Tab-separated table of N, CA and C in Angstrom:
chain	number	residue	atom	x	y	z
Y	1	MET	N	-10.315	-13.769	-2.663
Y	1	MET	CA	-9.417	-13.211	-1.667
Y	1	MET	C	-9.759	-11.728	-1.477
Y	2	ALA	N	-9.566	-11.246	-0.292
Y	2	ALA	CA	-9.873	-9.852	0.046
Y	2	ALA	C	-8.776	-8.912	-0.463
Y	3	THR	N	-9.120	-7.634	-0.528
Y	3	THR	CA	-8.204	-6.577	-0.954
Y	3	THR	C	-8.022	-5.604	0.202
Y	4	TYR	N	-6.752	-5.209	0.450
Y	4	TYR	CA	-6.436	-4.331	1.572
Y	4	TYR	C	-5.588	-3.149	1.118
Y	5	LEU	N	-5.727	-2.052	1.850
Y	5	LEU	CA	-4.889	-0.875	1.655
Y	5	LEU	C	-3.819	-0.842	2.737
Y	6	PHE	N	-2.610	-0.505	2.315
Y	6	PHE	CA	-1.490	-0.342	3.228
Y	6	PHE	C	-0.957	1.073	3.030
Y	7	ALA	N	-0.970	1.850	4.098
Y	7	ALA	CA	-0.682	3.280	4.013
Y	7	ALA	C	0.805	3.580	4.130
Y	8	TRP	N	1.209	4.627	3.398
Y	8	TRP	CA	2.544	5.206	3.540
Y	8	TRP	C	2.382	6.712	3.628
Y	9	ASN	N	2.855	7.285	4.728
Y	9	ASN	CA	2.835	8.731	4.920
Y	9	ASN	C	4.285	9.223	4.929
Y	10	PRO	N	4.721	9.891	3.849
Y	10	PRO	CA	6.113	10.348	3.769
Y	10	PRO	C	6.519	11.324	4.871
Y	11	SER	N	5.556	11.964	5.524
Y	11	SER	CA	5.926	12.872	6.614
Y	11	SER	C	6.279	12.102	7.888
Y	12	LEU	N	5.910	10.825	7.961
Y	12	LEU	CA	6.244	9.999	9.124
Y	12	LEU	C	7.440	9.084	8.872
Y	13	TRP	N	7.609	8.663	7.611
Y	13	TRP	CA	8.725	7.790	7.239
Y	13	TRP	C	9.078	8.087	5.790
Y	14	THR	N	10.329	8.395	5.508
Y	14	THR	CA	10.717	8.877	4.181
Y	14	THR	C	10.918	7.780	3.145
Y	15	TRP	N	11.010	6.537	3.534
Y	15	TRP	CA	11.269	5.399	2.649
Y	15	TRP	C	12.493	5.678	1.781
Y	16	PRO	N	13.663	5.707	2.391
Y	16	PRO	CA	14.884	6.053	1.653
Y	16	PRO	C	15.194	5.110	0.493
Y	17	GLU	N	14.688	3.881	0.536
Y	17	GLU	CA	14.965	2.894	-0.525
Y	17	GLU	C	13.911	2.891	-1.620
Y	18	LEU	N	12.958	3.839	-1.605
Y	18	LEU	CA	11.853	3.786	-2.569
Y	18	LEU	C	12.348	3.762	-4.011
Y	19	ALA	N	13.221	4.674	-4.396
Y	19	ALA	CA	13.700	4.709	-5.782
Y	19	ALA	C	14.392	3.395	-6.160
Y	20	ALA	N	15.186	2.851	-5.249
Y	20	ALA	CA	15.859	1.572	-5.509
Y	20	ALA	C	14.843	0.438	-5.600
Y	21	ASP	N	13.815	0.465	-4.753
Y	21	ASP	CA	12.777	-0.568	-4.811
Y	21	ASP	C	11.990	-0.490	-6.118
Y	22	VAL	N	11.717	0.720	-6.596
Y	22	VAL	CA	11.037	0.883	-7.889
Y	22	VAL	C	11.887	0.246	-8.991
Y	23	ARG	N	13.195	0.508	-8.972
Y	23	ARG	CA	14.095	-0.090	-9.973
Y	23	ARG	C	14.126	-1.617	-9.852
Y	24	ARG	N	14.106	-2.141	-8.612
Y	24	ARG	CA	14.112	-3.590	-8.411
Y	24	ARG	C	12.861	-4.227	-9.019
Y	25	VAL	N	11.723	-3.587	-8.834
Y	25	VAL	CA	10.481	-4.119	-9.409
Y	25	VAL	C	10.586	-4.141	-10.933
Y	26	LYS	N	11.112	-3.090	-11.516
Y	26	LYS	CA	11.265	-3.044	-12.983
Y	26	LYS	C	12.224	-4.122	-13.467
Y	27	ARG	N	13.294	-4.352	-12.715
Y	27	ARG	CA	14.320	-5.315	-13.119
Y	27	ARG	C	13.911	-6.763	-12.837
Y	28	ARG	N	13.415	-7.032	-11.626
Y	28	ARG	CA	13.122	-8.400	-11.191
Y	28	ARG	C	11.661	-8.802	-11.314
Y	29	GLY	N	10.788	-7.802	-11.412
Y	29	GLY	CA	9.360	-8.103	-11.480
Y	29	GLY	C	8.656	-8.027	-10.139
Y	30	HIS	N	9.418	-7.904	-9.060
Y	30	HIS	CA	8.814	-7.762	-7.730
Y	30	HIS	C	9.873	-7.339	-6.717
Y	31	VAL	N	9.382	-6.894	-5.573
Y	31	VAL	CA	10.234	-6.652	-4.416
Y	31	VAL	C	9.443	-7.101	-3.189
Y	32	ASP	N	10.113	-7.793	-2.283
Y	32	ASP	CA	9.485	-8.232	-1.040
Y	32	ASP	C	9.855	-7.261	0.064
Y	33	THR	N	8.869	-6.913	0.886
Y	33	THR	CA	9.102	-5.956	1.955
Y	33	THR	C	8.243	-6.296	3.156
Y	34	GLU	N	8.694	-5.890	4.313
Y	34	GLU	CA	7.879	-6.026	5.521
Y	34	GLU	C	7.073	-4.742	5.664
Y	35	TRP	N	5.806	-4.882	6.031
Y	35	TRP	CA	4.939	-3.704	6.145
Y	35	TRP	C	4.064	-3.834	7.372
Y	36	ASN	N	3.648	-2.712	7.859
Y	36	ASN	CA	2.754	-2.652	9.006
Y	36	ASN	C	1.327	-2.953	8.561
Y	37	ALA	N	0.598	-3.703	9.357
Y	37	ALA	CA	-0.800	-4.019	9.064
Y	37	ALA	C	-1.740	-3.353	10.058
Y	38	GLY	N	-1.233	-2.348	10.779
Y	38	GLY	CA	-2.067	-1.668	11.768
Y	38	GLY	C	-2.465	-2.633	12.868
Y	39	ARG	N	-3.734	-2.651	13.170
Y	39	ARG	CA	-4.246	-3.581	14.192
Y	39	ARG	C	-4.928	-4.793	13.575
Y	40	THR	N	-4.921	-4.841	12.239
Y	40	THR	CA	-5.618	-5.914	11.534
Y	40	THR	C	-4.857	-7.219	11.661
Y	41	ARG	N	-5.540	-8.237	12.134
Y	41	ARG	CA	-4.900	-9.539	12.347
Y	41	ARG	C	-5.400	-10.619	11.403
Y	42	ALA	N	-6.494	-10.372	10.724
Y	42	ALA	CA	-7.151	-11.424	9.944
Y	42	ALA	C	-6.889	-11.312	8.449
Y	43	ILE	N	-5.708	-10.876	8.055
Y	43	ILE	CA	-5.362	-10.805	6.635
Y	43	ILE	C	-4.774	-12.152	6.226
Y	44	GLU	N	-5.348	-12.745	5.198
Y	44	GLU	CA	-4.891	-14.053	4.742
Y	44	GLU	C	-3.718	-13.926	3.781
Y	45	ILE	N	-2.875	-14.946	3.769
Y	45	ILE	CA	-1.789	-15.023	2.798
Y	45	ILE	C	-2.407	-15.052	1.404
Y	46	GLY	N	-1.850	-14.265	0.498
Y	46	GLY	CA	-2.363	-14.202	-0.869
Y	46	GLY	C	-3.400	-13.117	-1.088
Y	47	SER	N	-3.709	-12.350	-0.048
Y	47	SER	CA	-4.657	-11.247	-0.208
Y	47	SER	C	-4.049	-10.169	-1.100
Y	48	ARG	N	-4.902	-9.487	-1.829
Y	48	ARG	CA	-4.455	-8.398	-2.696
Y	48	ARG	C	-4.083	-7.206	-1.828
Y	49	ALA	N	-2.989	-6.546	-2.182
Y	49	ALA	CA	-2.489	-5.417	-1.406
Y	49	ALA	C	-2.244	-4.228	-2.320
Y	50	PHE	N	-2.736	-3.079	-1.906
Y	50	PHE	CA	-2.447	-1.831	-2.603
Y	50	PHE	C	-1.806	-0.868	-1.614
Y	51	LEU	N	-0.735	-0.196	-2.043
Y	51	LEU	CA	-0.104	0.835	-1.232
Y	51	LEU	C	-0.736	2.170	-1.585
Y	52	VAL	N	-1.122	2.913	-0.555
Y	52	VAL	CA	-1.713	4.231	-0.769
Y	52	VAL	C	-0.859	5.274	-0.048
Y	53	ARG	N	-0.502	6.309	-0.786
Y	53	ARG	CA	0.274	7.419	-0.230
Y	53	ARG	C	-0.703	8.405	0.397
Y	54	VAL	N	-0.504	8.695	1.684
Y	54	VAL	CA	-1.391	9.589	2.428
Y	54	VAL	C	-0.565	10.702	3.067
Y	55	GLY	N	-1.241	11.742	3.529
Y	55	GLY	CA	-0.582	12.771	4.320
Y	55	GLY	C	0.139	13.844	3.542
Y	56	VAL	N	0.770	13.486	2.428
Y	56	VAL	CA	1.586	14.418	1.649
Y	56	VAL	C	1.225	14.259	0.175
Y	57	GLU	N	1.014	15.394	-0.498
Y	57	GLU	CA	0.751	15.351	-1.943
Y	57	GLU	C	1.991	14.883	-2.690
Y	58	PRO	N	1.838	14.193	-3.808
Y	58	PRO	CA	0.585	13.723	-4.378
Y	58	PRO	C	0.105	12.459	-3.668
Y	59	LYS	N	-1.172	12.418	-3.379
Y	59	LYS	CA	-1.765	11.287	-2.672
Y	59	LYS	C	-2.428	10.350	-3.676
Y	60	GLY	N	-2.414	9.057	-3.345
Y	60	GLY	CA	-3.067	8.076	-4.203
Y	60	GLY	C	-2.417	6.719	-4.102
Y	61	VAL	N	-2.842	5.815	-4.956
Y	61	VAL	CA	-2.353	4.437	-4.961
Y	61	VAL	C	-1.097	4.378	-5.829
Y	62	PHE	N	0.002	3.862	-5.249
Y	62	PHE	CA	1.279	3.869	-5.956
Y	62	PHE	C	1.975	2.514	-5.986
Y	63	GLY	N	1.356	1.494	-5.439
Y	63	GLY	CA	1.954	0.169	-5.457
Y	63	GLY	C	0.906	-0.904	-5.311
Y	64	ALA	N	1.231	-2.106	-5.803
Y	64	ALA	CA	0.290	-3.221	-5.720
Y	64	ALA	C	1.057	-4.531	-5.632
Y	65	GLY	N	0.431	-5.499	-5.001
Y	65	GLY	CA	1.022	-6.819	-4.874
Y	65	GLY	C	0.125	-7.725	-4.060
Y	66	TYR	N	0.757	-8.605	-3.294
Y	66	TYR	CA	0.033	-9.615	-2.515
Y	66	TYR	C	0.712	-9.819	-1.167
Y	67	THR	N	-0.051	-10.305	-0.220
Y	67	THR	CA	0.526	-10.622	1.087
Y	67	THR	C	1.223	-11.976	1.023
Y	68	LEU	N	2.403	-12.038	1.615
Y	68	LEU	CA	3.168	-13.288	1.673
Y	68	LEU	C	3.068	-13.969	3.029
Y	69	SER	N	2.584	-13.228	4.025
Y	69	SER	CA	2.473	-13.802	5.369
Y	69	SER	C	1.251	-13.211	6.053
Y	70	LYS	N	0.859	-13.853	7.129
Y	70	LYS	CA	-0.197	-13.312	7.971
Y	70	LYS	C	0.418	-12.277	8.908
Y	71	PRO	N	-0.371	-11.338	9.405
Y	71	PRO	CA	0.164	-10.380	10.374
Y	71	PRO	C	0.659	-11.079	11.641
Y	72	GLU	N	1.786	-10.597	12.130
Y	72	GLU	CA	2.393	-11.113	13.356
Y	72	GLU	C	2.679	-9.929	14.273
Y	73	PRO	N	2.537	-10.120	15.592
Y	73	PRO	CA	2.839	-9.024	16.519
Y	73	PRO	C	4.312	-8.610	16.429
Y	74	ALA	N	4.534	-7.301	16.494
Y	74	ALA	CA	5.895	-6.752	16.469
Y	74	ALA	C	5.866	-5.402	17.167
Y	75	LEU	N	7.021	-4.957	17.629
Y	75	LEU	CA	7.110	-3.615	18.189
Y	75	LEU	C	6.733	-2.604	17.115
Y	76	HIS	N	6.108	-1.538	17.538
Y	76	HIS	CA	5.674	-0.497	16.613
Y	76	HIS	C	6.852	0.008	15.792
Y	77	TRP	N	6.612	0.376	14.529
Y	77	TRP	CA	7.667	0.850	13.636
Y	77	TRP	C	8.163	2.246	14.000
Y	78	TRP	N	7.354	3.008	14.705
Y	78	TRP	CA	7.748	4.358	15.106
Y	78	TRP	C	8.585	4.237	16.370
Y	79	PRO	N	9.843	4.694	16.367
Y	79	PRO	CA	10.755	4.462	17.496
Y	79	PRO	C	10.203	4.913	18.857
Y	80	GLU	N	9.503	6.050	18.900
Y	80	GLU	CA	8.969	6.542	20.172
Y	80	GLU	C	7.924	5.567	20.751
Y	81	LYS	N	7.103	5.020	19.883
Y	81	LYS	CA	6.096	4.063	20.343
Y	81	LYS	C	6.746	2.731	20.707
Y	82	ALA	N	7.727	2.320	19.925
Y	82	ALA	CA	8.436	1.073	20.232
Y	82	ALA	C	9.123	1.177	21.595
Y	83	ALA	N	9.677	2.348	21.905
Y	83	ALA	CA	10.358	2.560	23.187
Y	83	ALA	C	9.395	2.416	24.358
Y	84	ARG	N	8.105	2.682	24.117
Y	84	ARG	CA	7.080	2.519	25.159
Y	84	ARG	C	6.474	1.124	25.152
Y	85	GLY	N	6.987	0.247	24.286
Y	85	GLY	CA	6.502	-1.130	24.243
Y	85	GLY	C	5.208	-1.319	23.479
Y	86	ILE	N	4.809	-0.341	22.682
Y	86	ILE	CA	3.559	-0.450	21.929
Y	86	ILE	C	3.762	-1.413	20.761
Y	87	MET	N	2.809	-2.322	20.627
Y	87	MET	CA	2.882	-3.354	19.598
Y	87	MET	C	1.985	-2.997	18.413
Y	88	THR	N	2.290	-3.617	17.290
Y	88	THR	CA	1.492	-3.507	16.075
Y	88	THR	C	1.540	-4.860	15.373
Y	89	GLN	N	0.972	-4.937	14.193
Y	89	GLN	CA	0.989	-6.166	13.401
Y	89	GLN	C	1.811	-5.916	12.137
Y	90	ASN	N	2.755	-6.787	11.834
Y	90	ASN	CA	3.560	-6.697	10.618
Y	90	ASN	C	3.341	-7.921	9.757
Y	91	LEU	N	3.498	-7.737	8.461
Y	91	LEU	CA	3.428	-8.859	7.526
Y	91	LEU	C	4.381	-8.596	6.379
Y	92	LYS	N	4.536	-9.593	5.518
Y	92	LYS	CA	5.383	-9.444	4.350
Y	92	LYS	C	4.503	-9.244	3.123
Y	93	LEU	N	4.929	-8.300	2.276
Y	93	LEU	CA	4.245	-8.029	1.017
Y	93	LEU	C	5.186	-8.329	-0.132
Y	94	ARG	N	4.640	-8.840	-1.217
Y	94	ARG	CA	5.369	-8.936	-2.487
Y	94	ARG	C	4.733	-7.910	-3.414
Y	95	LEU	N	5.471	-6.869	-3.722
Y	95	LEU	CA	4.986	-5.812	-4.602
Y	95	LEU	C	5.440	-6.113	-6.021
Y	96	ASP	N	4.478	-6.242	-6.938
Y	96	ASP	CA	4.821	-6.487	-8.331
Y	96	ASP	C	4.639	-5.239	-9.195
Y	97	ALA	N	4.228	-4.154	-8.566
Y	97	ALA	CA	4.149	-2.850	-9.217
Y	97	ALA	C	4.421	-1.792	-8.151
Y	98	LEU	N	5.286	-0.847	-8.476
Y	98	LEU	CA	5.649	0.194	-7.512
Y	98	LEU	C	6.124	1.415	-8.284
Y	99	PHE	N	5.616	2.582	-7.890
Y	99	PHE	CA	5.953	3.838	-8.542
Y	99	PHE	C	6.318	4.873	-7.477
Y	100	GLU	N	7.153	5.828	-7.845
Y	100	GLU	CA	7.482	6.897	-6.903
Y	100	GLU	C	6.305	7.847	-6.715
Y	101	LEU	N	5.515	8.039	-7.770
Y	101	LEU	CA	4.324	8.884	-7.713
Y	101	LEU	C	3.099	8.041	-8.037
Y	102	PRO	N	1.967	8.338	-7.421
Y	102	PRO	CA	0.769	7.508	-7.608
Y	102	PRO	C	0.164	7.594	-9.007
Y	103	PRO	N	0.061	6.472	-9.721
Y	103	PRO	CA	-0.670	6.475	-10.989
Y	103	PRO	C	-2.178	6.707	-10.778
Y	104	VAL	N	-2.699	6.212	-9.654
Y	104	VAL	CA	-4.104	6.417	-9.300
Y	104	VAL	C	-4.129	7.495	-8.219
Y	105	THR	N	-4.628	8.661	-8.576
Y	105	THR	CA	-4.602	9.809	-7.675
Y	105	THR	C	-5.903	9.919	-6.882
Y	106	TYR	N	-5.874	10.781	-5.872
Y	106	TYR	CA	-7.103	11.051	-5.126
Y	106	TYR	C	-8.171	11.634	-6.045
Y	107	ALA	N	-7.758	12.378	-7.065
Y	107	ALA	CA	-8.738	12.907	-8.028
Y	107	ALA	C	-9.459	11.753	-8.721
Y	108	ASP	N	-8.721	10.699	-9.089
Y	108	ASP	CA	-9.354	9.513	-9.691
Y	108	ASP	C	-10.315	8.857	-8.707
Y	109	LEU	N	-9.916	8.825	-7.445
Y	109	LEU	CA	-10.706	8.137	-6.422
Y	109	LEU	C	-11.850	8.982	-5.884
Y	110	SER	N	-11.916	10.232	-6.304
Y	110	SER	CA	-13.012	11.098	-5.852
Y	110	SER	C	-14.251	10.970	-6.741
Y	111	LYS	N	-14.137	10.159	-7.802
Y	111	LYS	CA	-15.244	9.967	-8.740
Y	111	LYS	C	-15.978	8.670	-8.398
Y	112	PRO	N	-17.274	8.613	-8.741
Y	112	PRO	CA	-18.018	7.370	-8.515
Y	112	PRO	C	-17.386	6.223	-9.308
Y	113	PRO	N	-17.390	5.028	-8.794
Y	113	PRO	CA	-17.985	4.593	-7.531
Y	113	PRO	C	-17.041	4.723	-6.340
Y	114	PHE	N	-15.825	5.235	-6.580
Y	114	PHE	CA	-14.795	5.273	-5.542
Y	114	PHE	C	-15.039	6.325	-4.475
Y	115	ALA	N	-15.792	7.343	-4.801
Y	115	ALA	CA	-15.989	8.489	-3.905
Y	115	ALA	C	-16.634	8.111	-2.577
Y	116	ARG	N	-17.350	7.013	-2.534
Y	116	ARG	CA	-18.047	6.645	-1.299
Y	116	ARG	C	-17.139	5.974	-0.260
Y	117	PHE	N	-15.880	5.713	-0.624
Y	117	PHE	CA	-14.939	5.058	0.284
Y	117	PHE	C	-13.885	6.067	0.725
Y	118	ARG	N	-13.425	5.954	1.954
Y	118	ARG	CA	-12.393	6.863	2.489
Y	118	ARG	C	-11.008	6.283	2.190
Y	119	TRP	N	-10.354	6.818	1.158
Y	119	TRP	CA	-9.060	6.311	0.711
Y	119	TRP	C	-7.911	6.840	1.562
Y	120	GLY	N	-8.113	7.937	2.246
Y	120	GLY	CA	-7.081	8.505	3.108
Y	120	GLY	C	-7.068	7.804	4.449
Y	121	VAL	N	-6.731	6.531	4.441
Y	121	VAL	CA	-6.758	5.715	5.649
Y	121	VAL	C	-5.735	6.220	6.655
Y	122	ARG	N	-6.021	6.038	7.910
Y	122	ARG	CA	-5.113	6.481	8.971
Y	122	ARG	C	-4.154	5.374	9.393
Y	123	ALA	N	-4.442	4.154	8.986
Y	123	ALA	CA	-3.591	3.021	9.334
Y	123	ALA	C	-3.656	1.995	8.209
Y	124	SER	N	-2.682	1.136	8.166
Y	124	SER	CA	-2.659	0.070	7.174
Y	124	SER	C	-3.593	-1.058	7.566
Y	125	GLY	N	-3.858	-1.934	6.602
Y	125	GLY	CA	-4.677	-3.103	6.861
Y	125	GLY	C	-6.166	-2.836	6.738
Y	126	VAL	N	-6.545	-1.769	6.023
Y	126	VAL	CA	-7.960	-1.443	5.830
Y	126	VAL	C	-8.474	-2.230	4.634
Y	127	ARG	N	-9.548	-2.952	4.857
Y	127	ARG	CA	-10.129	-3.775	3.790
Y	127	ARG	C	-10.940	-2.912	2.826
Y	128	VAL	N	-10.701	-3.118	1.543
Y	128	VAL	CA	-11.472	-2.440	0.502
Y	128	VAL	C	-12.741	-3.252	0.288
Y	129	PRO	N	-13.897	-2.610	0.317
Y	129	PRO	CA	-15.144	-3.361	0.097
Y	129	PRO	C	-15.090	-4.133	-1.221
Y	130	SER	N	-15.597	-5.343	-1.200
Y	130	SER	CA	-15.544	-6.187	-2.394
Y	130	SER	C	-16.234	-5.532	-3.582
Y	131	THR	N	-17.235	-4.678	-3.312
Y	131	THR	CA	-17.926	-3.985	-4.403
Y	131	THR	C	-17.008	-3.008	-5.125
Y	132	LEU	N	-15.940	-2.561	-4.480
Y	132	LEU	CA	-14.991	-1.629	-5.096
Y	132	LEU	C	-13.688	-2.293	-5.528
Y	133	ALA	N	-13.383	-3.449	-4.977
Y	133	ALA	CA	-12.083	-4.081	-5.225
Y	133	ALA	C	-11.862	-4.372	-6.708
Y	134	ASP	N	-12.859	-4.935	-7.384
Y	134	ASP	CA	-12.703	-5.233	-8.808
Y	134	ASP	C	-12.557	-3.964	-9.630
Y	135	ARG	N	-13.307	-2.943	-9.264
Y	135	ARG	CA	-13.220	-1.665	-9.980
Y	135	ARG	C	-11.849	-1.025	-9.768
Y	136	LEU	N	-11.318	-1.152	-8.537
Y	136	LEU	CA	-9.980	-0.635	-8.263
Y	136	LEU	C	-8.944	-1.369	-9.105
Y	137	GLU	N	-9.081	-2.682	-9.235
Y	137	GLU	CA	-8.169	-3.465	-10.085
Y	137	GLU	C	-8.164	-2.919	-11.505
Y	138	ASP	N	-9.348	-2.671	-12.045
Y	138	ASP	CA	-9.460	-2.163	-13.417
Y	138	ASP	C	-8.814	-0.787	-13.543
Y	139	LEU	N	-9.109	0.101	-12.596
Y	139	LEU	CA	-8.536	1.447	-12.618
Y	139	LEU	C	-7.022	1.379	-12.490
Y	140	TRP	N	-6.545	0.553	-11.568
Y	140	TRP	CA	-5.109	0.395	-11.361
Y	140	TRP	C	-4.434	-0.095	-12.640
Y	141	GLU	N	-4.997	-1.113	-13.250
Y	141	GLU	CA	-4.392	-1.679	-14.458
Y	141	GLU	C	-4.312	-0.635	-15.569
Y	142	THR	N	-5.369	0.132	-15.734
Y	142	THR	CA	-5.389	1.175	-16.754
Y	142	THR	C	-4.336	2.244	-16.472
Y	143	LYS	N	-4.325	2.764	-15.264
Y	143	LYS	CA	-3.419	3.863	-14.910
Y	143	LYS	C	-1.957	3.404	-14.811
Y	144	ALA	N	-1.728	2.264	-14.188
Y	144	ALA	CA	-0.353	1.780	-14.010
Y	144	ALA	C	0.272	1.390	-15.341
Y	145	SER	N	-0.525	0.838	-16.249
Y	145	SER	CA	0.036	0.423	-17.539
Y	145	SER	C	0.506	1.626	-18.351
Y	146	THR	N	-0.129	2.772	-18.213
Y	146	THR	CA	0.326	3.958	-18.936
Y	146	THR	C	1.634	4.468	-18.348
Y	147	GLN	N	1.872	4.250	-17.071
Y	147	GLN	CA	3.135	4.681	-16.443
Y	147	GLN	C	4.282	3.737	-16.770
Y	148	ARG	N	3.962	2.490	-17.096
Y	148	ARG	CA	5.029	1.501	-17.395
Y	148	ARG	C	5.612	1.687	-18.783
Y	149	ARG	N	4.883	2.363	-19.653
Y	149	ARG	CA	5.366	2.541	-21.037
Y	149	ARG	C	6.619	3.411	-21.045
Y	150	PRO	N	7.551	3.081	-21.952
Y	150	PRO	CA	8.796	3.889	-22.049
Y	150	PRO	C	8.538	5.284	-22.563
C-alpha cells in the first residue's frame, strides 16, 4: 500500500479539537477524522497516512494512521473558496498516533535519505516515494515511541 502526507497549517486552520483528539487517541487507541486530500483522487482505502505540520514552527510529522475511505469531491474546506464553489477531495482517516508537537521534526527530515524529498508540502495527498516510506516508518516508530513514554 502507498504512503501519503496530509498537511496541516495552523495559520490557516487552528484545529481547536487537537488536544482533545490527542487524548482520544491515548484513551481509545485511535480517532477518526475527515481530511482534505488536495486534488489527489487515487488514494486507496488502507493507505498509510502521515500528518505533517507545515507553515508554522515546529514543523514535522505529528500524526499517523490509515485511510478509511477513498477521496470524494466536496466543497473546499476554506470558507472563501467554498463560497466560490471551489471543490476539493475529502476522505476519512483513522489516526492511531497523534501528538500536539511533531516527534519527527524538519531537522530529522533534513538528513539523508529524507533530505531529497520536499516535506513542506503545499497540499495534502502527496505520495511519499516507496524508497522513503519504509525509512519514514522506522523513524516515526523510533521518535513517536519516545513521546509515548510516561
